[in-house]
Short mmCIF file of C-alpha atoms in Angstrom, two decimals:
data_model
loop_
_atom_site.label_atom_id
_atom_site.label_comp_id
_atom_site.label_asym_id
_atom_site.label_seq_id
_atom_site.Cartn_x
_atom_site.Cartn_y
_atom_site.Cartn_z
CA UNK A 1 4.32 64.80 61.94
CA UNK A 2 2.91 61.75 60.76
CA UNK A 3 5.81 59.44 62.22
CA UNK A 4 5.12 61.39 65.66
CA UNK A 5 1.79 60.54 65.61
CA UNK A 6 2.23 56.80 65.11
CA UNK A 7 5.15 56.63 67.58
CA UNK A 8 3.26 58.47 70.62
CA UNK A 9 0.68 56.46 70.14
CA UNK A 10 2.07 53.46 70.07
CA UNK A 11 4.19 54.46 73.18
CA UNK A 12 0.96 55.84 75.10
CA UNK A 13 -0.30 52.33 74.79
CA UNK A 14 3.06 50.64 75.42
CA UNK A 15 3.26 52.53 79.15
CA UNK A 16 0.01 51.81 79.78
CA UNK A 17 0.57 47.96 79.94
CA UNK A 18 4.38 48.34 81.23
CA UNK A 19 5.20 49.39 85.02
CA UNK A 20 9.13 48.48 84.47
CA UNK A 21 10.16 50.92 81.27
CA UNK A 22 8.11 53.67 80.18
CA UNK A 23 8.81 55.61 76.95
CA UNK A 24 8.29 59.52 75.83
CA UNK A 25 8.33 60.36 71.96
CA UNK A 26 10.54 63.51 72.50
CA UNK A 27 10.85 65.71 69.12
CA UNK A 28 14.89 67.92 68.60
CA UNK A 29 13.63 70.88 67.20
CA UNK A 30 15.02 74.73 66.39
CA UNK A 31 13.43 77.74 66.42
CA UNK A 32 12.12 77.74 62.72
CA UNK A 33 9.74 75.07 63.81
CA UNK A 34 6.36 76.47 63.70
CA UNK A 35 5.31 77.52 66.83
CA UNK A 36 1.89 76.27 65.75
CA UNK A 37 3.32 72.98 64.94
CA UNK A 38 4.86 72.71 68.65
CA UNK A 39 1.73 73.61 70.46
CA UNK A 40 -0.02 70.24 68.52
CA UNK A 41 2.94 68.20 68.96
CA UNK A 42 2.64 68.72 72.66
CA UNK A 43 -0.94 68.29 72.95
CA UNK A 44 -0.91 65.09 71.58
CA UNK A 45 1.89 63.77 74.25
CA UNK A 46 5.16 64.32 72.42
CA UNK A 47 7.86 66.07 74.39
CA UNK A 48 10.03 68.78 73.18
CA UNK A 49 13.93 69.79 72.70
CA UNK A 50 14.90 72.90 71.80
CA UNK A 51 18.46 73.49 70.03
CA UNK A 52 19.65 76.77 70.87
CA UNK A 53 20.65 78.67 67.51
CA UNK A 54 23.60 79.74 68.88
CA UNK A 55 25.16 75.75 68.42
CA UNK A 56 23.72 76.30 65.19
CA UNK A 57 25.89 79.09 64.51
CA UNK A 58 29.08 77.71 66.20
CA UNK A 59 28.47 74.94 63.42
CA UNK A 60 27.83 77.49 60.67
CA UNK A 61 30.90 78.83 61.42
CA UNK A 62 32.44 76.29 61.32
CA UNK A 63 31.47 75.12 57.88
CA UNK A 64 34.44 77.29 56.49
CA UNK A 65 36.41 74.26 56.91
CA UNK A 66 34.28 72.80 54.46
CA UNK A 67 33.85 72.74 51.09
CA UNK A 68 30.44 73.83 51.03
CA UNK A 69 30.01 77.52 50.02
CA UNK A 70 27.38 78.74 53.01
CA UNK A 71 24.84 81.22 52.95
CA UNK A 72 25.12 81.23 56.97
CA UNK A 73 21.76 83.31 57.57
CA UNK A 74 20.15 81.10 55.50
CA UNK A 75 21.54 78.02 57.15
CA UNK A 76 20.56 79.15 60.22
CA UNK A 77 16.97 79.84 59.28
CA UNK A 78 16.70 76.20 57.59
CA UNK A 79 16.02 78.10 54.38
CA UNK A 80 15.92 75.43 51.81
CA UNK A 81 14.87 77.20 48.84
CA UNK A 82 18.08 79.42 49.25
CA UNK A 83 20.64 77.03 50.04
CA UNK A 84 19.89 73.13 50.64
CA UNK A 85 23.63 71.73 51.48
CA UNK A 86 23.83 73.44 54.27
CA UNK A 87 20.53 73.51 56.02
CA UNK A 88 20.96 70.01 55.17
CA UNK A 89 23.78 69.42 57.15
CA UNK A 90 22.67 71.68 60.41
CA UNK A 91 19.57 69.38 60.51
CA UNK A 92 21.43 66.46 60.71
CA UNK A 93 24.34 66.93 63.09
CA UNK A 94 21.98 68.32 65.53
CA UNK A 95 20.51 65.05 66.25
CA UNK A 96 23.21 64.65 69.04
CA UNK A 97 21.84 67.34 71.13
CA UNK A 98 19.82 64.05 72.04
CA UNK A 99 22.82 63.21 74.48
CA UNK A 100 21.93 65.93 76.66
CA UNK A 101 18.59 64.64 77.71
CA UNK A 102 20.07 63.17 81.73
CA UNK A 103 16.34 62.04 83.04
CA UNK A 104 16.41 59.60 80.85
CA UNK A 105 18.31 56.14 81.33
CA UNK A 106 18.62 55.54 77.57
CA UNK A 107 18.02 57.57 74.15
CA UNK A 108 16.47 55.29 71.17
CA UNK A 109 16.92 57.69 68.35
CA UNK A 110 15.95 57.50 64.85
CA UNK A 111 15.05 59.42 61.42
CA UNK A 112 12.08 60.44 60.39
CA UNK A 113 11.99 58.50 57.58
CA UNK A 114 12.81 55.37 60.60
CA UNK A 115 10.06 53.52 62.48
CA UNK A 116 10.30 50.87 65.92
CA UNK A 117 8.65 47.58 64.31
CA UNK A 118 7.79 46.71 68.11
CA UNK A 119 8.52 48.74 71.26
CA UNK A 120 8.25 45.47 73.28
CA UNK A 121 11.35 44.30 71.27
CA UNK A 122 12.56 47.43 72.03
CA UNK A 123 12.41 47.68 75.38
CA UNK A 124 14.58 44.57 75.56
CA UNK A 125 17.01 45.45 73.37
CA UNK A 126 17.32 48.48 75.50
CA UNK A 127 17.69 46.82 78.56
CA UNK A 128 20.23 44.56 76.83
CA UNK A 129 22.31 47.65 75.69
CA UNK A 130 21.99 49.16 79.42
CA UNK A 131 24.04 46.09 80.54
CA UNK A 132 26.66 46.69 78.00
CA UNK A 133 29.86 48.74 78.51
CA UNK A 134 28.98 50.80 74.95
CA UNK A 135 28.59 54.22 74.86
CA UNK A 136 26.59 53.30 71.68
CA UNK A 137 25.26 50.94 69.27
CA UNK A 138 24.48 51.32 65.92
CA UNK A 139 24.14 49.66 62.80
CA UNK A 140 26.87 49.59 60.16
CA UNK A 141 26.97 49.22 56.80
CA UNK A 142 29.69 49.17 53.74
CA UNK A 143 29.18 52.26 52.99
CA UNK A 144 30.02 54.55 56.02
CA UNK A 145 31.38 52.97 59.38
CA UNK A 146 28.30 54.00 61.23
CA UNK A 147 24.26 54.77 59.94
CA UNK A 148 23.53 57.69 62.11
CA UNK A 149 19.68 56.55 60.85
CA UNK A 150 19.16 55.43 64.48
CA UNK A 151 20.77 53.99 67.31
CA UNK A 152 20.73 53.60 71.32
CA UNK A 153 22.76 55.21 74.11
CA UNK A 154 23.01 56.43 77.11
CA UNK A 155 22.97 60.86 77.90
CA UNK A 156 26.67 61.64 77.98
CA UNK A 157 28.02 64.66 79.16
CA UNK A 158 31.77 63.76 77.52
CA UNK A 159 30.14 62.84 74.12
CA UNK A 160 28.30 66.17 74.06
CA UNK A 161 31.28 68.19 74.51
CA UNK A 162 33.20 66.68 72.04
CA UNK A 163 30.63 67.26 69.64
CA UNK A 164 30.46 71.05 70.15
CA UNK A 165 34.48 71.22 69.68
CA UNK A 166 33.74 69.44 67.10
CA UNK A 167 31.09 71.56 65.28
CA UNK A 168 32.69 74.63 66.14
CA UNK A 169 35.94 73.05 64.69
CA UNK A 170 34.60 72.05 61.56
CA UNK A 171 35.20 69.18 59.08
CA UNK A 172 37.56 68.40 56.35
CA UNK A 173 37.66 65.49 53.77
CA UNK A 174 41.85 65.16 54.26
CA UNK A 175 41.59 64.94 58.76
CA UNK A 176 38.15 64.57 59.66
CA UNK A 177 36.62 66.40 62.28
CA UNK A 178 38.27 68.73 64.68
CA UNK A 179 41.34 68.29 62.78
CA UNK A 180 41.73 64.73 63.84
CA UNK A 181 44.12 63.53 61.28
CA UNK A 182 43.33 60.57 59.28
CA UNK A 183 41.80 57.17 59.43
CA UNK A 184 43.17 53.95 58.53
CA UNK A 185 40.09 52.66 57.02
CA UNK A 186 38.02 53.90 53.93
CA UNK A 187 34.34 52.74 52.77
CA UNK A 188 33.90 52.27 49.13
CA UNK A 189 30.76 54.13 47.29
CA UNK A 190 31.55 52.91 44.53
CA UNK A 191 27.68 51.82 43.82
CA UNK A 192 26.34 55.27 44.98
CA UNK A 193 28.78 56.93 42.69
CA UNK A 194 30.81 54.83 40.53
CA UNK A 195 32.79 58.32 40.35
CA UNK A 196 33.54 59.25 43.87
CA UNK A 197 35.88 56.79 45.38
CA UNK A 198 37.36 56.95 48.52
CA UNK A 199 41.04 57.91 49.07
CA UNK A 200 43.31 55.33 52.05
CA UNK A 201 42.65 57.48 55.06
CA UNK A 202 40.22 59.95 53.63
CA UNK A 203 37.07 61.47 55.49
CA UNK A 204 34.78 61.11 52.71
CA UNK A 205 33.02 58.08 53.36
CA UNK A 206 28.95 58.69 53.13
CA UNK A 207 28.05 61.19 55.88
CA UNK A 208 31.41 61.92 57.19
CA UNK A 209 30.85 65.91 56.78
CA UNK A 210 27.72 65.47 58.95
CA UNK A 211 25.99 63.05 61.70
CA UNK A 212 28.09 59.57 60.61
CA UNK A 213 31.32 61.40 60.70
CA UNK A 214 30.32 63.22 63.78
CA UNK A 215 29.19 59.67 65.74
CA UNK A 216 31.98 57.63 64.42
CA UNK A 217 34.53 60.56 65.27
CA UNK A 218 33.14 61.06 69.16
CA UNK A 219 31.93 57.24 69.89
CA UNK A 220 34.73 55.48 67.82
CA UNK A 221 37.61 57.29 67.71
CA UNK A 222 37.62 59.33 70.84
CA UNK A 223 35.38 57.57 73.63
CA UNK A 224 36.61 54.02 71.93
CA UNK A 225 32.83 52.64 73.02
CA UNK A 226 30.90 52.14 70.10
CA UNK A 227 29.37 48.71 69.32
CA UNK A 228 28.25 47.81 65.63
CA UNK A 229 25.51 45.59 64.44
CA UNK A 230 26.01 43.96 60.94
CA UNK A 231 29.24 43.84 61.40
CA UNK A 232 29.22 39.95 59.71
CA UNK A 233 28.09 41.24 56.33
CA UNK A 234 30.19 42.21 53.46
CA UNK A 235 30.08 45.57 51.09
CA UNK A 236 30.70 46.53 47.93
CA UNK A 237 30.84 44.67 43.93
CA UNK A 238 33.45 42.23 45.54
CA UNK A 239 31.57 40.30 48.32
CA UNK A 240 34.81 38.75 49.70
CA UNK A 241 35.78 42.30 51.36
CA UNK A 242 34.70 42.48 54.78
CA UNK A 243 33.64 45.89 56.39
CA UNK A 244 36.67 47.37 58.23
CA UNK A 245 37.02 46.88 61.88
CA UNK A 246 38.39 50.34 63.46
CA UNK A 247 39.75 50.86 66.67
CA UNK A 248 36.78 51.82 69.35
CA UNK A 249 34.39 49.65 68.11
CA UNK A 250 33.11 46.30 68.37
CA UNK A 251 31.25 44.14 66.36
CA UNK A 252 28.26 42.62 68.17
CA UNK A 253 27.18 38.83 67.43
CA UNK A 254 24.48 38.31 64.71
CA UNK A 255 21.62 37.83 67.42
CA UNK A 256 21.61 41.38 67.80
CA UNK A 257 18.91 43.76 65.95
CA UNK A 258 17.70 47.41 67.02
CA UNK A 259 14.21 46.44 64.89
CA UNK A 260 13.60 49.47 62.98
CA UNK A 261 12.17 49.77 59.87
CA UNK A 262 15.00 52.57 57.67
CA UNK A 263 14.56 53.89 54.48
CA UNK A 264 17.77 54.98 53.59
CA UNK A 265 18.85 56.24 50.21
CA UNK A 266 14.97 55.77 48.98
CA UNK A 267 11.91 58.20 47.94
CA UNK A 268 9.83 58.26 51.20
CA UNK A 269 6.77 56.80 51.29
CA UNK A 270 5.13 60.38 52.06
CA UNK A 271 6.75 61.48 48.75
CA UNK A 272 4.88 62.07 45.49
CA UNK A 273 5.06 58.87 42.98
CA UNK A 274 7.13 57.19 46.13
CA UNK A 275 6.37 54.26 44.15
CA UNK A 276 7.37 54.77 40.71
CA UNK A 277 10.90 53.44 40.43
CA UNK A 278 11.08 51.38 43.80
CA UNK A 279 10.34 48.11 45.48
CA UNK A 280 7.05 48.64 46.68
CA UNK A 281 6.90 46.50 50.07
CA UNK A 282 8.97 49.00 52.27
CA UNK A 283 6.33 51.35 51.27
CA UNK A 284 3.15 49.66 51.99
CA UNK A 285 5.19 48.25 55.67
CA UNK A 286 5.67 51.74 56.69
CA UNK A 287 2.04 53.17 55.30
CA UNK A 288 0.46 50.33 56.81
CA UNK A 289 1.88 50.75 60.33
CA UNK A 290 1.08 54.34 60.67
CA UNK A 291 -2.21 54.90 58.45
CA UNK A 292 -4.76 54.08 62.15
CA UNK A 293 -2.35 56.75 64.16
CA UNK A 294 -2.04 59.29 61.63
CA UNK A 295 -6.14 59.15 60.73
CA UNK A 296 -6.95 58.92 64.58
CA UNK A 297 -4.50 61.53 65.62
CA UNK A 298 -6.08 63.80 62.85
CA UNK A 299 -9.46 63.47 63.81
CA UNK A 300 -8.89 64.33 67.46
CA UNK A 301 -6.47 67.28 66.40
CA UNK A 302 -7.59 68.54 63.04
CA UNK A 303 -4.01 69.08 62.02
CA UNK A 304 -3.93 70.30 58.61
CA UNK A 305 -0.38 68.79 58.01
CA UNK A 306 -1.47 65.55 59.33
CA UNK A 307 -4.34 65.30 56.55
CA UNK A 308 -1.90 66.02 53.92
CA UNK A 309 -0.19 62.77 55.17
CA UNK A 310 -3.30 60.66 55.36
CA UNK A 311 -4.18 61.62 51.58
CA UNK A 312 -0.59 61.14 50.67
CA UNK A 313 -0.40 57.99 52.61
CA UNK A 314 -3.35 56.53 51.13
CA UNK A 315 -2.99 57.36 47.80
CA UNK A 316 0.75 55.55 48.26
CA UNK A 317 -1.11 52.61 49.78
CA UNK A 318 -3.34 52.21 46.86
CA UNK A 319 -0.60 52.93 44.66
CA UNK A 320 1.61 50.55 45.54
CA UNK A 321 -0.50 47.87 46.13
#
């Protein structure tokens, strides 16, 4: 809620002072969103996707491929307290359905826990990608061939049906999605989990069961039109290994950036003691930026939720400081 606020308000005053590119803050939902929740989202200017359950429960059935043992009703309701894996993993490979959305010329799509620095910057790293041949771009790091975190593209009809064969298909660690067969790469995770190490030609890089798998699989390996950023840098203990180059994609020159702010594998900064065992600036960026939105959306809306925020995100400020 909070990062919706900040974003459409930000946009509302980008498109008021741009006549070439005009943004919408559209919010992928299901149908255990609060209804309540909706209503305020739209009132304040954010725009709305609905994803049918029944993609939800072409992917729940096809989590038997898995090794996840699935509660399926409670997957489908988003049921946390019964079953987190697999809610888990619905909520994040349904980010996709953002390919369907054909009014639009491209999709900017990121996390919740992701936020545009500048939507000026934006806009012309947009308009860059538009002249591109690249079904995507995303960043990359050693860890998993693609961060599903955020990235830009255009709506895709061919990418979209892939992903529901896909889904309905399901996953396994030995060929991947849809029974693809394996890879020739792997991505170590060896500081994650010193434990879990990949196997040669393994789908168990980080993600691979859910959005990164599901993006690398459809952009990558089947379209073969998926451009990385950071491809330069290196990964893992041994800095002379260089992150795999796969067929499909291309590594873009250093000059280019997305410019958004992720907070991957951290607390959040809208958790409880988000500060206690973390570097404190990513915090105090991110509270910073959307403090004025989320207070100013709250007082025009009275949104319960969005209170909880502003204490949280103040007391995180303060804390942090």
């Amino acid at each position: 809620m909070a990062n919706l606020a900040y974003h459409v308000t930000e946009a509302k005053t980008f498109n008021a002072n741009n006549s070439d590119v005009k943004y919408d803050m559209v919010l992928v939902h299901d149908s255990s969103y609060p209804k309540v929740h909706l209503k305020t989202l739209k009132d304040m200017g954010v725009r709305l996707l609905h994803v049918d359950d029944s993609i939800k429960h072409a992917a729940c059935d096809g989590l038997k491929n898995t090794t996840m043992e699935v509660d399926c009703t409670a997957a489908i309701s988003l049921e946390r307290k019964v079953n987190y894996e697999a809610p888990e993993f619905l909520i994040q490979i349904m980010k996709l359905h953002v390919f369907t959305m054909k009014e639009y010329d491209a999709i900017f799509s990121f996390d919740t826990d992701a936020y545009l620095k500048d939507l000026h910057e934006v806009k012309d790293i947009t308009l860059r990608y538009l002249k591109t041949k690249f079904s995507l771009i995303a960043n990359q790091r050693g860890l998993s061939p693609v961060n599903a975190g955020y990235f830009v593209g255009r709506p895709n009809s061919k990418a979209i049906e892939i992903w529901l064969k896909d889904i309905k298909a399901g996953f396994t660690e030995k060929n991947g999605w849809a029974n693809y067969g394996p890879i020739a790469h792997t991505w170590p995770r060896l500081w994650r989990n010193p434990i879990h190490r990949n196997e040669i030609g393994g789908w168990t890089f980080l993600g691979a069961d859910r959005d990164q798998g599901l993006l690398f699989h459809i952009f990558a390996l089947q379209l073969q039109s998926l451009g990385l950023t950071n491809g330069h840098l290196w990964y893992g203990y041994d800095k002379h290994v260089p992150i795999p180059k796969v067929a499909g994609t291309t590594f873009l020159n250093r000059d280019w950036n997305l410019y958004v702010r992720h907070l991957f594998s951290t607390p959040k900064p809208w958790d409880e003691d988000a500060c206690k065992d973390v570097k404190h600036e990513q915090f105090v960026y991110f509270t910073r930026a959307m403090l004025p939105a989320v207070r100013e959306n709250f007082e025009h809306h009275k949104i319960p939720m969005l209170q909880q925020c502003l204490s949280r995100f103040l007391n995180n400020n303060e804390v942090c400081k």
